[in-house]
GROMACS .gro file of C-alpha atoms in nm:
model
  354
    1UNK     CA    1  11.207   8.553   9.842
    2UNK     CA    2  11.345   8.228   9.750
    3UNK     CA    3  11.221   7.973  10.044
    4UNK     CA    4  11.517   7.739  10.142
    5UNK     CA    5  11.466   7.399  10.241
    6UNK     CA    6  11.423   7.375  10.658
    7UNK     CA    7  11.227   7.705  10.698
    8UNK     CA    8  10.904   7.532  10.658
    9UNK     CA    9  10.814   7.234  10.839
   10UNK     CA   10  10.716   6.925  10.566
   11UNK     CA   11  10.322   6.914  10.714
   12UNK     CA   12  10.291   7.252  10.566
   13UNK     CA   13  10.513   7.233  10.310
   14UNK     CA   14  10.310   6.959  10.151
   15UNK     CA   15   9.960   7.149  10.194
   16UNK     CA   16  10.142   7.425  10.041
   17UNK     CA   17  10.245   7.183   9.768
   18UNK     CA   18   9.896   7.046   9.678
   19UNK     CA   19   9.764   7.391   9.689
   20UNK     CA   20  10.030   7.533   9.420
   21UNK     CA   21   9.961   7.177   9.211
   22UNK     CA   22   9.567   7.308   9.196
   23UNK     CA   23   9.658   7.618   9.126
   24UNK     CA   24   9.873   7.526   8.829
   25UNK     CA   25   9.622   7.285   8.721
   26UNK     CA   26   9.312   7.558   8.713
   27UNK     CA   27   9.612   7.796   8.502
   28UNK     CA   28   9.657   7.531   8.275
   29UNK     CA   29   9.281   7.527   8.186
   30UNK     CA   30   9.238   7.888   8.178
   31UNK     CA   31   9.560   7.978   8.014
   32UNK     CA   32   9.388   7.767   7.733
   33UNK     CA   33   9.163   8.126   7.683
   34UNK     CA   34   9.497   8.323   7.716
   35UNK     CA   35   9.735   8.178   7.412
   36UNK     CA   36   9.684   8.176   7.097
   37UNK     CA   37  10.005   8.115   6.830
   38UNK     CA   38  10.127   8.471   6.878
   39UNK     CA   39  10.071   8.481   7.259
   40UNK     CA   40  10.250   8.161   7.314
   41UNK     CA   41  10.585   8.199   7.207
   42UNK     CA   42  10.572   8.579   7.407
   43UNK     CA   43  10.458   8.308   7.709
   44UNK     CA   44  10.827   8.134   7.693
   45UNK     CA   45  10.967   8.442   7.623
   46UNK     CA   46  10.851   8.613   7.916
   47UNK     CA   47  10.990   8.335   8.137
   48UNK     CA   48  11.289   8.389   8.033
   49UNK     CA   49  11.282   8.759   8.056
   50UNK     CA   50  11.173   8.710   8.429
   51UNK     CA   51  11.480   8.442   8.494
   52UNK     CA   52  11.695   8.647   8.407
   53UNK     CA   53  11.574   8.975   8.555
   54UNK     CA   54  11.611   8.785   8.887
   55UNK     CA   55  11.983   8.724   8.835
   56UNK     CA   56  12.017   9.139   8.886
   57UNK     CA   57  11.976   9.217   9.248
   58UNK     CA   58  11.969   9.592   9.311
   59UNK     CA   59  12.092   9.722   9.673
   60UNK     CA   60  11.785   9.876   9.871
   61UNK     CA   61  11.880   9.902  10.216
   62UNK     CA   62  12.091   9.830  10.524
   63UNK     CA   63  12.303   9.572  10.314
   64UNK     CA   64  11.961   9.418  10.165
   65UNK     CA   65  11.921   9.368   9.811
   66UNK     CA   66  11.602   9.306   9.627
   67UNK     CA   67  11.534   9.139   9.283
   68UNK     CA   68  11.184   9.086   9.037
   69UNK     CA   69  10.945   8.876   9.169
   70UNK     CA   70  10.767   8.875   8.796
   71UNK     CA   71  10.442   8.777   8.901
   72UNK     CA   72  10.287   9.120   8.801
   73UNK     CA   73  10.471   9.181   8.489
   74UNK     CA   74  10.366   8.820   8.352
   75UNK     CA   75   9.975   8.848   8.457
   76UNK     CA   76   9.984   9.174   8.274
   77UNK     CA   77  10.164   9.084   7.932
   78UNK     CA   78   9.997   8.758   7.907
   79UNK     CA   79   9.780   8.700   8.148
   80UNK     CA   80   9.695   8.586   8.480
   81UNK     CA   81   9.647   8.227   8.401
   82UNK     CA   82   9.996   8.205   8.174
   83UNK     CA   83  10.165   8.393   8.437
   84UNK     CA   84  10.148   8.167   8.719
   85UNK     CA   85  10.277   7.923   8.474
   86UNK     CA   86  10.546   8.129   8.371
   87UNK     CA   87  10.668   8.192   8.724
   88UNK     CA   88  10.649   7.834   8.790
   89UNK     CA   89  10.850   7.734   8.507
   90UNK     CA   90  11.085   8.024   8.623
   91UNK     CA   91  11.092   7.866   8.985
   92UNK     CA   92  11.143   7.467   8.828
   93UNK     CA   93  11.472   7.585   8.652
   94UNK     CA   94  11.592   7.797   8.953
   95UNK     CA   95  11.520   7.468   9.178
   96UNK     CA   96  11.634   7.198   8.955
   97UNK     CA   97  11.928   7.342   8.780
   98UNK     CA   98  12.060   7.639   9.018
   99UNK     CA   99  11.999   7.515   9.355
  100UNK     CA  100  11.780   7.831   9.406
  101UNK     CA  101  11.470   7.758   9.612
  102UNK     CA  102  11.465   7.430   9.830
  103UNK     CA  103  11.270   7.106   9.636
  104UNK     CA  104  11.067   7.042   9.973
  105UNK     CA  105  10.983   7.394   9.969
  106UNK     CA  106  10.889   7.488   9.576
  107UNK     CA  107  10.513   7.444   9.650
  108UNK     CA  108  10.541   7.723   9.901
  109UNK     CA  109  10.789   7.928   9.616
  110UNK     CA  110  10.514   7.856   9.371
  111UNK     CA  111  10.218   8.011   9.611
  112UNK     CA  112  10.406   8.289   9.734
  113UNK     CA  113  10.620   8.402   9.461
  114UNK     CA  114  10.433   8.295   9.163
  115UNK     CA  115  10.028   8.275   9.275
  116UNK     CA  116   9.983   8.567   9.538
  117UNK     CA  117  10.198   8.812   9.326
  118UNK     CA  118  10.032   8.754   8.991
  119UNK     CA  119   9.615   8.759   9.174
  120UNK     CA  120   9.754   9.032   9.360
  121UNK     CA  121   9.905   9.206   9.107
  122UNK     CA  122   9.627   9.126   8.813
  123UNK     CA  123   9.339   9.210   9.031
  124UNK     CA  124   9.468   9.548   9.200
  125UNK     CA  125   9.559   9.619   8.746
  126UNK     CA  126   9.222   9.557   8.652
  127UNK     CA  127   9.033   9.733   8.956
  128UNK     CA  128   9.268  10.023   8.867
  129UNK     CA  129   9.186  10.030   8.485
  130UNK     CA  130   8.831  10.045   8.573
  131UNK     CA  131   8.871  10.399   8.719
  132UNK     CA  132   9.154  10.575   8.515
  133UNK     CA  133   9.079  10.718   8.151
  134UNK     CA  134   9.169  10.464   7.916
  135UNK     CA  135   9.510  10.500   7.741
  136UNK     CA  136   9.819  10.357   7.730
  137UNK     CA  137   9.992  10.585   8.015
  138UNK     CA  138   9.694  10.455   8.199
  139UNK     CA  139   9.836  10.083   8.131
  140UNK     CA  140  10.184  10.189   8.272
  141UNK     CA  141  10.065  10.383   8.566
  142UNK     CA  142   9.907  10.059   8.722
  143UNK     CA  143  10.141   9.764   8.603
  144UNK     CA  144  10.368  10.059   8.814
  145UNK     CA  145  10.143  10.030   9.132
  146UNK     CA  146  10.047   9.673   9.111
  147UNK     CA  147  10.407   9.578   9.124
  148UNK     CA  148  10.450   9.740   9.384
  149UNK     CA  149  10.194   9.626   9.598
  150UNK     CA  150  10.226   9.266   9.530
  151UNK     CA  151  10.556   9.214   9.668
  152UNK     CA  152  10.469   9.336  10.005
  153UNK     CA  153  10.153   9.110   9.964
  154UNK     CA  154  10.427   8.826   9.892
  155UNK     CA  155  10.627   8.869  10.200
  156UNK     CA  156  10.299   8.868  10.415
  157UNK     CA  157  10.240   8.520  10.220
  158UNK     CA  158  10.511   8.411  10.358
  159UNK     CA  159  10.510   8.562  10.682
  160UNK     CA  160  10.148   8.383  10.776
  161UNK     CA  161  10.318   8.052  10.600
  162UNK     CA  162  10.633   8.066  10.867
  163UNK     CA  163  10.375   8.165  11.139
  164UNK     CA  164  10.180   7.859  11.093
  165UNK     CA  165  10.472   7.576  10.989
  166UNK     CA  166  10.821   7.751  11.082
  167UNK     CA  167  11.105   7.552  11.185
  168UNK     CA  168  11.227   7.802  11.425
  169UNK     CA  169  11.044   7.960  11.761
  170UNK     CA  170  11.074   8.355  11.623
  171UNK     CA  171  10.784   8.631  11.765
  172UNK     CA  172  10.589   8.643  11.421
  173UNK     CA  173  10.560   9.046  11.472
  174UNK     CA  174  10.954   9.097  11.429
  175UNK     CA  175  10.905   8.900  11.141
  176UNK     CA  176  10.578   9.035  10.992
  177UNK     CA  177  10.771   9.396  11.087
  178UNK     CA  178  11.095   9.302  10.934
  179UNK     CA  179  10.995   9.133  10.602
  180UNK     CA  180  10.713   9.409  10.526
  181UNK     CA  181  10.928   9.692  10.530
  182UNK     CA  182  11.203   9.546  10.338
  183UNK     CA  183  10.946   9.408  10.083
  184UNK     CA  184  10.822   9.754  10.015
  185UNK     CA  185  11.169   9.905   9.951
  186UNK     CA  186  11.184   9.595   9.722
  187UNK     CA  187  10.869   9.673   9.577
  188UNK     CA  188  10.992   9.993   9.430
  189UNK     CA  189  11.214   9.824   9.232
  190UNK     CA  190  10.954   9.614   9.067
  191UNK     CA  191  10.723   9.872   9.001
  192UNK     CA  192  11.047  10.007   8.794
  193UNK     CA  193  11.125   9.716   8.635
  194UNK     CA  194  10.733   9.619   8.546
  195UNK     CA  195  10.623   9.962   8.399
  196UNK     CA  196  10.890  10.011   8.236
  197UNK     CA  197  10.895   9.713   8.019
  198UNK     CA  198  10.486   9.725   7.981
  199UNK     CA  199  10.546  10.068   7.881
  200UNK     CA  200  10.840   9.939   7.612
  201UNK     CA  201  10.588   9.639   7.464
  202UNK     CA  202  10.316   9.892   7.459
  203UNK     CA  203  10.483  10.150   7.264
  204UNK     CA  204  10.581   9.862   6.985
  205UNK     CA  205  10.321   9.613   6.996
  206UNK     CA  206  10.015   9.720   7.228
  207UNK     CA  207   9.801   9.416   7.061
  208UNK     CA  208  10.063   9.215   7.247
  209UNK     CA  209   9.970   9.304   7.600
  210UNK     CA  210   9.723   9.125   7.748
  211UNK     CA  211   9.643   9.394   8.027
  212UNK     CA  212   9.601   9.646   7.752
  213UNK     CA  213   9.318   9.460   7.495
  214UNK     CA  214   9.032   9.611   7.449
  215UNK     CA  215   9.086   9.927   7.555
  216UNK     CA  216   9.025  10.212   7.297
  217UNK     CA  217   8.945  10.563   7.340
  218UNK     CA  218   8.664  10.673   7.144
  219UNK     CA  219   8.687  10.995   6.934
  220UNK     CA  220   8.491  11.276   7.081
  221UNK     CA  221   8.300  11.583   6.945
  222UNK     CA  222   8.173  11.904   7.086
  223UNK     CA  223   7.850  11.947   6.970
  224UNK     CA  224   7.640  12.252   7.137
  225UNK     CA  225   7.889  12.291   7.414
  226UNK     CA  226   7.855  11.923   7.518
  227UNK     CA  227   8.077  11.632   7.441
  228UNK     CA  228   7.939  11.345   7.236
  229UNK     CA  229   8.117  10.987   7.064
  230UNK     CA  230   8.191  11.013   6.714
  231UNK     CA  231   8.073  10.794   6.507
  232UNK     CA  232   8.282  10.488   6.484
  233UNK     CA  233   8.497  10.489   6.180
  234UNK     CA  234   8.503  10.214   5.945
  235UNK     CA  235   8.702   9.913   6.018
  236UNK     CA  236   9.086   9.943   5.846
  237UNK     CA  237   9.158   9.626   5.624
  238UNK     CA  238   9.357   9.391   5.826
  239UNK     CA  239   9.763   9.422   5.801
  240UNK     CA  240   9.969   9.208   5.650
  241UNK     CA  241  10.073   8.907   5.810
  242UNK     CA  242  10.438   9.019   5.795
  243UNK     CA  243  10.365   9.336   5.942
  244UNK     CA  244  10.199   9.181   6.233
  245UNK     CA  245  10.461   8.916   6.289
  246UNK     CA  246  10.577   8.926   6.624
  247UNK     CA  247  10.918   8.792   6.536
  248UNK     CA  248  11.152   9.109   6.560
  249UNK     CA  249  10.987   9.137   6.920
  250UNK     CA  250  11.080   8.809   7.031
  251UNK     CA  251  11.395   8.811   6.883
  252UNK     CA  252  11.470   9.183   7.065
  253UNK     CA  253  11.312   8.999   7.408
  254UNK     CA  254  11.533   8.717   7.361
  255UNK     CA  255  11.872   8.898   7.299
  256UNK     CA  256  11.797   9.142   7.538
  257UNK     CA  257  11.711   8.819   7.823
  258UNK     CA  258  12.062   8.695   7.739
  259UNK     CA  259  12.255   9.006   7.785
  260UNK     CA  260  12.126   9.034   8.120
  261UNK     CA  261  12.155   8.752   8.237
  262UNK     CA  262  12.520   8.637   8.050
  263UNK     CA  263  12.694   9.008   8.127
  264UNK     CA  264  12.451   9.275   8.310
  265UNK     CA  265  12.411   8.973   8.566
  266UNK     CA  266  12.790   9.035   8.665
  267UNK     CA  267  12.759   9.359   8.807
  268UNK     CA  268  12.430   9.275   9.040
  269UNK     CA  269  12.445   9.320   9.402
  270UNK     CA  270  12.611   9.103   9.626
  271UNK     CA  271  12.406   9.148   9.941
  272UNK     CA  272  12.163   8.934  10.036
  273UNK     CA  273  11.813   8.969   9.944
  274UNK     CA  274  11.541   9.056  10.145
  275UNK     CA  275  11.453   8.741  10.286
  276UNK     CA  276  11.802   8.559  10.336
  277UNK     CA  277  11.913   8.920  10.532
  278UNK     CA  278  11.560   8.899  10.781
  279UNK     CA  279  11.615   8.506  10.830
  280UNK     CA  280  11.972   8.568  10.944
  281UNK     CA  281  11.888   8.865  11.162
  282UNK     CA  282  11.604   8.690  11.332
  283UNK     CA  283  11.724   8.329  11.352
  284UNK     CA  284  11.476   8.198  11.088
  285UNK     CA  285  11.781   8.054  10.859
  286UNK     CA  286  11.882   7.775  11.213
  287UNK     CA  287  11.744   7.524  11.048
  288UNK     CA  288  11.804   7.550  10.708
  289UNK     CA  289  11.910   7.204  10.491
  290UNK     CA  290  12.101   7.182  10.207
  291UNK     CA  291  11.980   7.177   9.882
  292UNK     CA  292  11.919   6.838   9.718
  293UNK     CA  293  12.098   6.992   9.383
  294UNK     CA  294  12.407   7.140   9.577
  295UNK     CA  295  12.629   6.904   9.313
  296UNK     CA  296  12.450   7.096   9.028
  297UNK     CA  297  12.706   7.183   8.751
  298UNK     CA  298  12.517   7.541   8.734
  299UNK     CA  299  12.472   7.566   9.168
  300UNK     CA  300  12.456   7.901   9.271
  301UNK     CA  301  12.474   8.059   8.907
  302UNK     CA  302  12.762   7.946   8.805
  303UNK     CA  303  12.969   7.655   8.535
  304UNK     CA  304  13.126   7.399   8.769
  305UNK     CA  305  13.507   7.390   8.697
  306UNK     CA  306  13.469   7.708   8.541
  307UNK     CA  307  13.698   7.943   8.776
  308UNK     CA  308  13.698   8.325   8.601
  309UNK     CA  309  13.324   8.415   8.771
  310UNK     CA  310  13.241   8.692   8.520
  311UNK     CA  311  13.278   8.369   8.276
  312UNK     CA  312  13.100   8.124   8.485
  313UNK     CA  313  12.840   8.331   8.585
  314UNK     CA  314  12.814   8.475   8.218
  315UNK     CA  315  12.745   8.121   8.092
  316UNK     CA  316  12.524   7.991   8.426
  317UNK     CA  317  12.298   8.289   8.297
  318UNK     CA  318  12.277   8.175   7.912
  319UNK     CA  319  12.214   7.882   7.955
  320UNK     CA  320  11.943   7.923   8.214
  321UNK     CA  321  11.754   8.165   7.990
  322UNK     CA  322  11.799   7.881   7.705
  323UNK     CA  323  11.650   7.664   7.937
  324UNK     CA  324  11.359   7.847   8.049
  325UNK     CA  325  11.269   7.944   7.721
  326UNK     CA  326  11.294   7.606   7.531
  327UNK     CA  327  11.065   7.452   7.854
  328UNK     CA  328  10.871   7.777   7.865
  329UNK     CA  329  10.771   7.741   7.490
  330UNK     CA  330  10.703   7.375   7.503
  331UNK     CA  331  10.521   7.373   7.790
  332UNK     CA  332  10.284   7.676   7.609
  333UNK     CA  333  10.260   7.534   7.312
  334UNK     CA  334  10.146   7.180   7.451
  335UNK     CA  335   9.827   7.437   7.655
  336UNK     CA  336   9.801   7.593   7.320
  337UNK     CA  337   9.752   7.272   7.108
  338UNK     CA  338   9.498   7.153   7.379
  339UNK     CA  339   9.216   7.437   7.345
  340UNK     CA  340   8.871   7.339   7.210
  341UNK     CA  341   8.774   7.459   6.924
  342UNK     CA  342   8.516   7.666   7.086
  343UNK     CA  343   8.714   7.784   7.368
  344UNK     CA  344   8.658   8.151   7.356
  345UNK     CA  345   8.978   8.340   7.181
  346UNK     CA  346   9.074   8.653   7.424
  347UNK     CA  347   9.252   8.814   7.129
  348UNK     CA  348   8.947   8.857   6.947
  349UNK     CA  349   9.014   9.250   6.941
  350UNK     CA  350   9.421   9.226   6.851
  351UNK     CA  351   9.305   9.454   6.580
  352UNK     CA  352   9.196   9.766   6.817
  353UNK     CA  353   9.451  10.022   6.915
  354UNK     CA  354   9.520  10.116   7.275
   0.00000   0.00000   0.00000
């Protein structure tokens, strides 16, 4: 889903710029609400879980591969506001250091990949919370299906983007037809990746979650043949600091970040995702330019001068989820030093369970 430079013409390409810049400026503010100084080292964390995620391509179809778009999985573990800015981050060191994602074309990346999956995503969650029981499995079951819908919603982003500012004269059905149902296929594979590792930070640290705060299930009794709320119990003393440290997790995120991407990474698909295999079956790739950081040391996810690929890719990897999580963090922490005093905390209920 990475837009190259030359698909988009620069008119829209630059709208598409300044409306990613005000939509990372409104995250900034809000992800003010969202961090506090647990939440904001999980923030640079889970940029660098997503970076390196999207180094393992998984086949789908038809000699298409698909990888995490991330949008869904950051708005639900720490919210909407700190997961645009995580994707973004995620997109800036894929640009800049990999050659992943034209320059001219990273405000479009940022929309599509990182601002219509995580409101997608976040809204379709919270709509779906509202109606299912509230637990846990609850949690999982609709990180699962907002995943999956927001990547479809991503490539019809982009498919109303090329319709209005493509460089190349293609019908916009066969393109609406082509990147929707390999986006769904793709889509799967989210919804597997997302659940699955709300499901793992829920099982170890729900207070962690963003998506998951707040929601308890009350205790209920069965008095007279009807069921009533028990009375709510008294409040347990508060643990230990050191029992609530969020260390070991971060420590397990991190290690398990680099393994992907400096080994796991290896063994990913080879095919091309799902939009370089439409653009090249419909013509959409004739005009693409080369990428300003083609001389990169790290291009295309690998060590220049480095020539055993397992090794150069192994390292590319490391050292991009170093780099996204060093920026990542800083970047968080500078939002997190900013809030008001009185900005109102959304972890005031870290101490309910899920």
């Amino acid at each position: 889903m990475h837009v190259p430079d030359g698909f988009i013409n620069a008119p829209v390409s630059a709208a598409a710029g300044v409306v990613a810049a005000g939509a990372v400026a409104v995250s900034l503010r809000g992800a003010r609400r969202e961090l506090d100084e647990r939440t904001a080292p999980l923030a640079g964390l889970v940029a660098a879980f997503i970076f390196a995620v999207q180094m393992l391509n998984f086949p789908v179809a038809a000699g298409t591969s698909g990888h995490l778009l991330g949008g869904a999985l950051a708005a639900i573990l720490v919210g909407p506001y700190t997961g645009v800015l995580c994707v973004t981050v995620v997109l800036l060191m894929q640009g800049i250091l990999f050659a992943d994602g034209g320059l001219t074309a990273l405000g479009v990346n940022v929309l599509d990949m990182g601002i219509t999956t995580t409101v997608v995503a976040y809204a379709l969650f919270r709509g779906l919370l509202g109606v299912l029981p509230k637990t846990r499995r609850s949690v999982t079951a609709a990180s699962f299906v907002a995943a999956l819908v927001s990547v479809p919603a991503a490539a019809c982003v982009f498919t109303l983007i090329y319709w209005i500012g493509g460089t190349t004269d293609i019908p916009i059905g066969k393109v609406f037809t082509a990147m929707a149902g390999v986006h769904v296929l793709i889509g799967i594979g989210e919804a597997v990746i997302t659940a699955l590792t709300v499901g793992a930070v829920i099982a170890v640290r729900p207070d962690l979650v963003h998506g998951a705060r707040g929601l308890t299930s009350s205790l209920k009794l069965r008095i007279d043949g009807e069921l009533v709320d028990a009375p709510a119990p008294a409040p347990a003393p508060a643990a230990p600091v050191a029992a609530r440290s969020h260390r070991r997790i971060w420590a397990a995120g991190l290690v398990t970040a680099l393994v992907l991407a400096g080994f796991v990474s290896y063994y990913a698909s080879s095919n091309p995702d799902g939009l370089e295999k439409v653009a090249a079956d419909q013509g959409i790739d004739r005009k693409t330019e080369e990428h300003a950081a083609k001389d990169s040391p790290l291009a295309d996810y690998g060590v220049k001068d480095v020539s055993d690929a397992r090794i150069s890719g192994g390292l590319a990897g490391v050292i991009g989820v170093a780099a996204t999580v060093v920026v990542g963090s800083g970047v968080f922490y500078v939002v997190r030093r900013r809030r008001t005093p009185d900005a109102p905390a959304d972890t005031a209920r870290d101490t309910e369970s899920v």
